[in-house]
CSV table of C-alpha atoms and ligand atoms in Angstrom, one decimal:
chain,number,residue,atom,x,y,z
A,15,MET,CA,0.0,0.0,0.0
A,16,GLY,CA,1.2,3.5,-0.9
A,17,SER,CA,0.5,4.9,2.6
A,18,VAL,CA,2.6,2.3,4.3
A,19,GLN,CA,5.5,2.9,1.9
A,20,ASP,CA,5.1,6.7,2.5
A,21,ILE,CA,5.6,6.4,6.3
A,22,SER,CA,8.4,3.9,6.2
A,23,SER,CA,10.4,5.9,3.6
A,24,LYS,CA,10.7,9.1,5.7
A,25,THR,CA,14.2,9.8,6.8
A,26,ASP,CA,13.6,13.0,8.7
A,27,GLY,CA,11.5,11.5,11.5
A,28,THR,CA,8.1,12.8,10.3
A,29,THR,CA,5.2,10.6,9.2
A,30,THR,CA,3.2,13.0,7.0
A,31,LEU,CA,1.7,11.1,4.1
A,32,GLY,CA,2.9,12.4,0.8
A,33,GLN,CA,1.9,12.2,-2.9
A,34,GLU,CA,2.2,8.4,-3.1
A,35,PHE,CA,-0.5,8.2,-0.4
A,36,THR,CA,-2.7,10.6,-2.4
A,37,LYS,CA,-2.2,8.7,-5.6
A,38,ASN,CA,-3.2,5.5,-3.8
A,39,VAL,CA,-6.4,7.0,-2.5
A,40,ILE,CA,-7.3,8.3,-6.0
A,41,GLN,CA,-6.4,5.0,-7.6
A,42,SER,CA,-8.7,3.1,-5.2
A,43,MET,CA,-11.7,4.1,-7.4
A,44,GLY,CA,-13.2,1.1,-9.2
A,45,PRO,CA,-13.8,0.6,-13.0
A,46,ASN,CA,-17.5,1.4,-12.6
A,47,ALA,CA,-17.0,5.0,-11.4
A,48,SER,CA,-18.1,7.2,-14.3
A,49,PRO,CA,-15.4,9.2,-16.2
A,50,ARG,CA,-16.8,12.6,-14.9
A,51,MET,CA,-17.0,11.2,-11.3
A,52,ARG,CA,-13.4,10.0,-11.7
A,53,GLU,CA,-12.2,13.4,-13.0
A,54,VAL,CA,-14.0,15.5,-10.4
A,55,MET,CA,-13.1,13.3,-7.4
A,56,SER,CA,-9.5,12.8,-8.4
A,57,CYS,CA,-9.1,16.5,-8.6
A,58,PHE,CA,-11.0,17.0,-5.3
A,59,ILE,CA,-8.9,14.4,-3.4
A,60,GLN,CA,-5.7,15.8,-4.8
A,61,HIS,CA,-6.6,19.3,-3.6
A,62,ILE,CA,-7.9,18.5,-0.2
A,63,HIS,CA,-4.8,16.4,0.5
A,64,ASP,CA,-2.5,19.2,-0.7
A,65,PHE,CA,-4.5,21.7,1.4
A,66,ALA,CA,-4.2,19.6,4.5
A,67,ARG,CA,-0.4,19.2,4.0
A,68,LYS,CA,0.1,22.8,3.2
A,69,CYS,CA,-1.8,24.1,6.3
A,70,ASN,CA,-0.5,21.3,8.6
A,71,LEU,CA,-4.2,20.7,9.4
A,72,THR,CA,-4.5,19.2,12.9
A,73,VAL,CA,-7.0,16.6,14.0
A,74,ASP,CA,-8.7,19.2,16.3
A,75,GLU,CA,-9.1,21.6,13.3
A,76,TRP,CA,-10.5,18.9,11.0
A,77,THR,CA,-12.9,17.7,13.8
A,78,ALA,CA,-14.2,21.3,14.2
A,79,ALA,CA,-14.8,21.4,10.4
A,80,VAL,CA,-16.6,18.0,10.4
A,81,LYS,CA,-18.8,19.3,13.3
A,82,MET,CA,-19.7,22.3,11.3
A,83,ILE,CA,-20.6,20.3,8.2
A,84,ASN,CA,-22.8,18.0,10.4
A,85,TRP,CA,-24.4,21.0,12.0
A,86,ALA,CA,-25.3,22.4,8.6
A,87,GLY,CA,-26.9,19.0,7.6
A,88,GLN,CA,-28.8,18.8,10.9
A,89,MET,CA,-30.4,22.3,10.5
A,90,SER,CA,-31.3,21.9,6.8
A,91,ASP,CA,-34.7,20.9,5.6
A,92,ASP,CA,-37.1,21.8,2.7
A,93,LYS,CA,-37.2,25.4,4.0
A,94,ARG,CA,-33.5,25.9,4.8
A,95,ASN,CA,-30.3,24.9,3.0
A,96,GLU,CA,-27.4,25.6,5.3
A,97,GLY,CA,-24.9,23.6,3.3
A,98,GLN,CA,-25.6,25.9,0.3
A,99,LEU,CA,-25.3,28.9,2.6
A,100,MET,CA,-21.8,27.7,3.8
A,101,CYS,CA,-20.8,27.4,0.1
A,102,ASP,CA,-22.2,30.9,-0.6
A,103,ILE,CA,-20.2,32.7,2.1
A,104,LEU,CA,-17.1,31.0,0.7
A,105,GLY,CA,-17.9,32.3,-2.8
A,106,LEU,CA,-18.3,28.7,-4.2
A,107,GLU,CA,-21.8,29.1,-5.6
A,108,SER,CA,-20.8,32.3,-7.3
A,109,LEU,CA,-17.7,30.7,-8.8
A,110,VAL,CA,-19.6,27.7,-10.1
A,111,ASP,CA,-22.3,30.0,-11.5
A,112,ALA,CA,-19.7,32.0,-13.3
A,113,ILE,CA,-18.0,28.8,-14.7
A,114,THR,CA,-21.4,27.6,-15.9
A,115,TYR,CA,-22.3,31.0,-17.5
A,116,ASP,CA,-19.0,31.2,-19.3
A,117,GLN,CA,-19.6,27.7,-20.8
A,118,ALA,CA,-23.1,29.0,-22.0
A,119,LEU,CA,-21.6,32.1,-23.5
A,120,LYS,CA,-19.2,30.1,-25.7
A,121,SER,CA,-22.1,29.1,-27.9
A,122,GLY,CA,-23.8,32.3,-28.9
A,123,LYS,CA,-24.7,36.0,-28.3
A,124,PRO,CA,-24.6,37.4,-24.8
A,125,VAL,CA,-27.5,36.3,-22.8
A,126,THR,CA,-28.6,37.9,-19.5
A,127,ALA,CA,-26.0,37.5,-16.9
A,128,SER,CA,-26.6,34.8,-14.3
A,129,ALA,CA,-26.3,34.9,-10.5
A,130,ILE,CA,-26.6,32.4,-7.7
A,131,LEU,CA,-29.9,30.8,-6.8
A,132,GLY,CA,-29.5,31.1,-3.1
A,133,PRO,CA,-31.3,29.0,-0.5
A,134,PHE,CA,-34.8,30.6,-0.6
A,135,TRP,CA,-36.2,29.6,-4.0
A,136,ARG,CA,-39.4,27.5,-3.8
A,137,ALA,CA,-40.4,25.0,-6.6
A,138,ASP,CA,-44.1,25.4,-5.7
A,139,THR,CA,-44.4,29.1,-6.3
A,140,PRO,CA,-47.9,29.9,-7.8
A,141,THR,CA,-48.4,31.4,-11.3
A,142,ARG,CA,-50.0,34.8,-11.1
A,143,PRO,CA,-51.6,37.0,-13.9
A,144,ASN,CA,-49.5,39.7,-15.4
A,145,GLY,CA,-49.9,42.9,-13.4
A,146,ALA,CA,-50.5,41.1,-10.1
A,147,ASN,CA,-49.0,42.3,-6.8
A,148,ILE,CA,-46.7,39.7,-5.1
A,149,SER,CA,-46.8,41.7,-1.9
A,150,SER,CA,-49.8,40.3,-0.1
A,151,ASP,CA,-49.5,42.5,2.9
A,152,THR,CA,-47.2,45.5,2.1
A,153,PRO,CA,-45.2,46.5,5.2
A,154,GLU,CA,-45.4,50.1,6.3
A,155,ASP,CA,-41.8,50.8,5.4
A,156,GLY,CA,-42.2,49.1,2.0
A,157,GLN,CA,-42.3,50.9,-1.4
A,158,LEU,CA,-44.2,49.3,-4.2
A,159,VAL,CA,-42.5,49.0,-7.6
A,160,TYR,CA,-44.1,48.3,-11.0
A,161,MET,CA,-41.7,45.9,-12.6
A,162,HIS,CA,-42.1,45.0,-16.2
A,163,GLY,CA,-40.1,43.9,-19.2
A,164,ARG,CA,-39.7,41.7,-22.3
A,165,VAL,CA,-38.1,38.3,-22.6
A,166,THR,CA,-36.3,38.1,-26.0
A,167,ASP,CA,-34.2,35.7,-28.0
A,168,ALA,CA,-30.6,36.8,-27.5
A,169,GLU,CA,-29.7,36.0,-31.1
A,170,SER,CA,-32.5,37.5,-33.0
A,171,GLY,CA,-34.0,40.0,-30.5
A,172,ASN,CA,-37.4,38.5,-31.2
A,173,PRO,CA,-39.9,38.4,-28.2
A,174,ILE,CA,-40.5,35.1,-26.6
A,175,PRO,CA,-44.2,34.5,-25.7
A,176,ASN,CA,-45.1,32.0,-23.0
A,177,ALA,CA,-41.8,32.4,-21.2
A,178,THR,CA,-41.9,32.1,-17.4
A,179,ILE,CA,-40.4,34.7,-15.1
A,180,ASP,CA,-40.2,33.3,-11.6
A,181,VAL,CA,-39.6,36.1,-9.0
A,182,TRP,CA,-38.9,36.1,-5.3
A,183,GLN,CA,-37.7,38.6,-2.8
A,184,ALA,CA,-37.3,39.2,1.0
A,185,SER,CA,-39.6,41.6,2.9
A,186,THR,CA,-38.4,44.8,4.4
A,187,ASN,CA,-37.7,42.9,7.7
A,188,GLY,CA,-35.0,41.0,5.8
A,189,LEU,CA,-36.9,37.7,5.8
A,190,TYR,CA,-38.3,35.5,3.1
A,191,GLU,CA,-41.8,34.2,3.7
A,192,GLN,CA,-40.6,30.7,4.7
A,193,GLN,CA,-38.4,32.2,7.4
A,194,ASP,CA,-41.2,34.4,8.8
A,195,PRO,CA,-44.4,33.1,10.5
A,196,ASN,CA,-45.9,36.5,10.1
A,197,GLN,CA,-45.9,36.4,6.3
A,198,LYS,CA,-48.5,34.6,4.2
A,199,GLU,CA,-47.5,31.4,2.3
A,200,HIS,CA,-45.9,32.4,-1.0
A,201,ASN,CA,-45.8,36.1,-0.1
A,202,LEU,CA,-43.3,38.1,-2.3
A,203,ARG,CA,-43.0,35.4,-4.9
A,204,GLY,CA,-44.8,34.5,-8.1
A,205,LYS,CA,-44.4,33.1,-11.6
A,206,PHE,CA,-45.5,35.3,-14.6
A,207,ILE,CA,-46.0,34.1,-18.2
A,208,THR,CA,-45.1,36.4,-21.0
A,209,ASP,CA,-47.8,37.5,-23.4
A,210,SER,CA,-47.7,37.4,-27.2
A,211,TYR,CA,-45.3,40.4,-27.2
A,212,GLY,CA,-42.9,38.6,-24.8
A,213,GLU,CA,-43.9,41.0,-22.0
A,214,TYR,CA,-44.4,40.4,-18.3
A,215,SER,CA,-45.4,42.8,-15.5
A,216,LEU,CA,-45.9,42.7,-11.7
A,217,TYR,CA,-45.9,44.8,-8.6
A,218,CYS,CA,-43.3,44.0,-6.0
A,219,LEU,CA,-41.4,45.8,-3.2
A,220,ARG,CA,-38.3,47.9,-3.7
A,221,PRO,CA,-35.8,45.5,-2.3
A,222,THR,CA,-33.8,46.3,0.9
A,223,PRO,CA,-30.5,45.0,2.1
A,224,TYR,CA,-30.7,42.1,4.6
A,225,PRO,CA,-28.4,39.8,6.6
A,226,ILE,CA,-28.2,36.2,5.7
A,227,PRO,CA,-29.2,33.8,8.5
A,228,ASN,CA,-26.5,33.8,11.2
A,229,ASP,CA,-27.9,31.3,13.7
A,230,GLY,CA,-26.1,28.3,12.2
A,231,PRO,CA,-22.6,27.3,11.1
A,232,ALA,CA,-22.5,29.8,8.2
A,233,GLY,CA,-23.0,32.6,10.8
A,234,LYS,CA,-20.5,31.1,13.1
A,235,LEU,CA,-17.9,30.9,10.3
A,236,LEU,CA,-18.6,34.5,9.3
A,237,ALA,CA,-18.0,35.6,12.9
A,238,LEU,CA,-14.8,33.5,13.1
A,239,LEU,CA,-13.6,35.2,9.8
A,240,ASP,CA,-14.6,38.7,11.2
A,241,ARG,CA,-17.1,39.3,8.3
A,242,HIS,CA,-20.5,40.8,8.1
A,243,GLU,CA,-23.7,39.0,7.0
A,244,TRP,CA,-25.3,41.6,4.8
A,245,ARG,CA,-26.5,41.3,1.2
A,246,PRO,CA,-27.3,44.3,-1.1
A,247,ALA,CA,-30.9,44.9,-2.0
A,248,HIS,CA,-31.9,42.5,-4.8
A,249,ILE,CA,-34.8,40.7,-6.5
A,250,HIS,CA,-34.3,37.1,-7.6
A,251,LEU,CA,-35.4,35.8,-11.0
A,252,ILE,CA,-35.5,32.6,-13.0
A,253,ALA,CA,-36.4,32.9,-16.7
A,254,LEU,CA,-37.5,29.8,-18.6
A,255,ALA,CA,-38.8,29.2,-22.1
A,256,ASP,CA,-39.2,26.1,-24.3
A,257,GLY,CA,-36.2,25.6,-26.5
A,258,TYR,CA,-34.0,28.1,-24.4
A,259,LYS,CA,-31.5,27.7,-21.7
A,260,PRO,CA,-32.9,28.8,-18.4
A,261,ILE,CA,-31.3,31.7,-16.6
A,262,THR,CA,-31.2,32.1,-12.8
A,263,THR,CA,-30.2,35.6,-11.8
A,264,GLN,CA,-30.6,38.5,-9.3
A,265,ILE,CA,-31.0,42.2,-10.0
A,266,PHE,CA,-29.4,44.7,-7.6
A,267,ASP,CA,-30.6,48.2,-6.7
A,268,LYS,CA,-27.8,50.6,-7.8
A,269,ASP,CA,-28.4,52.8,-4.7
A,270,SER,CA,-28.1,49.9,-2.2
A,271,ALA,CA,-25.5,49.5,0.5
A,272,TYR,CA,-23.2,46.5,0.3
A,273,LEU,CA,-23.0,46.4,-3.6
A,274,ASN,CA,-19.2,46.2,-3.3
A,275,ASP,CA,-19.3,44.0,-0.2
A,276,ASP,CA,-21.9,41.3,-0.7
A,277,SER,CA,-21.5,38.6,1.9
A,278,VAL,CA,-22.1,35.9,-0.8
A,279,PHE,CA,-20.1,37.6,-3.6
A,280,ALA,CA,-23.0,37.5,-6.2
A,281,VAL,CA,-23.0,41.1,-7.6
A,282,LYS,CA,-22.1,41.5,-11.3
A,283,GLU,CA,-22.0,44.9,-13.0
A,284,GLY,CA,-24.6,43.9,-15.7
A,285,LEU,CA,-27.1,43.1,-13.0
A,286,VAL,CA,-27.2,46.5,-11.3
A,287,VAL,CA,-30.5,48.4,-12.1
A,288,SER,CA,-32.1,51.8,-11.5
A,289,PHE,CA,-35.6,52.3,-10.1
A,290,ALA,CA,-37.4,55.3,-11.7
A,291,GLU,CA,-40.1,57.5,-10.4
A,292,ARG,CA,-43.6,56.4,-11.6
A,293,LYS,CA,-46.4,58.9,-12.0
A,294,ASN,CA,-50.2,58.4,-12.1
A,295,ASP,CA,-50.2,54.9,-10.7
A,296,PRO,CA,-52.1,54.7,-7.4
A,297,GLN,CA,-50.4,51.4,-6.6
A,298,ALA,CA,-46.7,52.3,-7.1
A,299,SER,CA,-44.5,55.3,-7.0
A,300,LEU,CA,-41.5,53.5,-8.5
A,301,GLU,CA,-40.9,51.6,-11.8
A,302,LEU,CA,-38.3,49.1,-12.9
A,303,ALA,CA,-37.9,48.0,-16.5
A,304,TYR,CA,-36.0,44.8,-16.9
A,305,ASP,CA,-35.6,42.8,-20.1
A,306,VAL,CA,-34.2,39.2,-20.2
A,307,HIS,CA,-32.3,37.8,-23.1
A,308,LEU,CA,-32.3,34.0,-23.4
A,309,GLY,CA,-30.0,31.8,-25.6
A,310,ARG,CA,-31.4,28.8,-27.5
A,311,CYS,CA,-30.7,25.3,-26.5
A,312,ILE,CA,-28.3,23.8,-29.1
B,18,BEZ,C1,-30.4,35.1,-1.2
B,18,BEZ,O1,-30.1,36.1,-1.8
B,18,BEZ,O2,-31.5,34.8,-1.0
B,18,BEZ,C2,-29.2,34.4,-0.5
B,18,BEZ,C3,-28.2,34.0,-1.3
B,18,BEZ,C4,-27.1,33.3,-0.7
B,18,BEZ,C5,-27.1,33.1,0.6
B,18,BEZ,C6,-28.2,33.5,1.4
B,18,BEZ,C7,-29.2,34.2,0.8
B,19,FE,FE1,-32.0,36.9,-1.6
């Protein structure tokens, strides 16, 4: 075995397992591991072994990390995804999102920039008619916005009818409805279907900055790293249409705090938007025009 050879071949009195050991762990995969699993896990094992050697990681430190991972699993359920939150504060979801987006860009004209999904999307969001208000009980400090736009084919510029725009946002208290017993089920979320001109419209809240949950391991890690928990004001969107690649993204208020300091590293220049004054609308004093450009599936 490589590990046994590694230890016995040391001449300086140390027993750290070296590259032979790592090679042995990687080579222990059987012939039925898929090529992609083999590629990803070989790379992962190589990097975590090199990381442990480089940092001289101790058993106590590794045990603390395992406890945090277990804690994340224990507090996760269908309303909370603490493992994803841990990845988010380490920038991993944003990095993977950027890698995936770059691959999509290689095949066609620029589509709307993507951003991370985050842990608060719900699969069972109801479809609402265009022009509906997703804020079922607008808080006193909330400002309603008329949000509207077109979904188009990035290549031709043609409108895409029957596309779905799935929107969700936090309330002004910084909580998504599933985190807050005082909000109605599915408050501040809705799916909208574009009309024959590719247009959608809805009323929502002007988003406000909020702190990500800090009562679990992600919050503990932020504190250990002397970092804050805040996200800049944003609205989440997923755009989907038959024959097109779906886009998950977020749009950020250009006047928000934390644009340069997002706790989950999700802000991209192309996703920063301006809210304009809206006149003669008894429902909303602000307006946001936002078009989405989708690329065809190849
Ligand atoms: C969010 O924007 O909903 C979010 C994203 C990443 C971590 C926590 C929250
Ligand atoms: Fe969010």
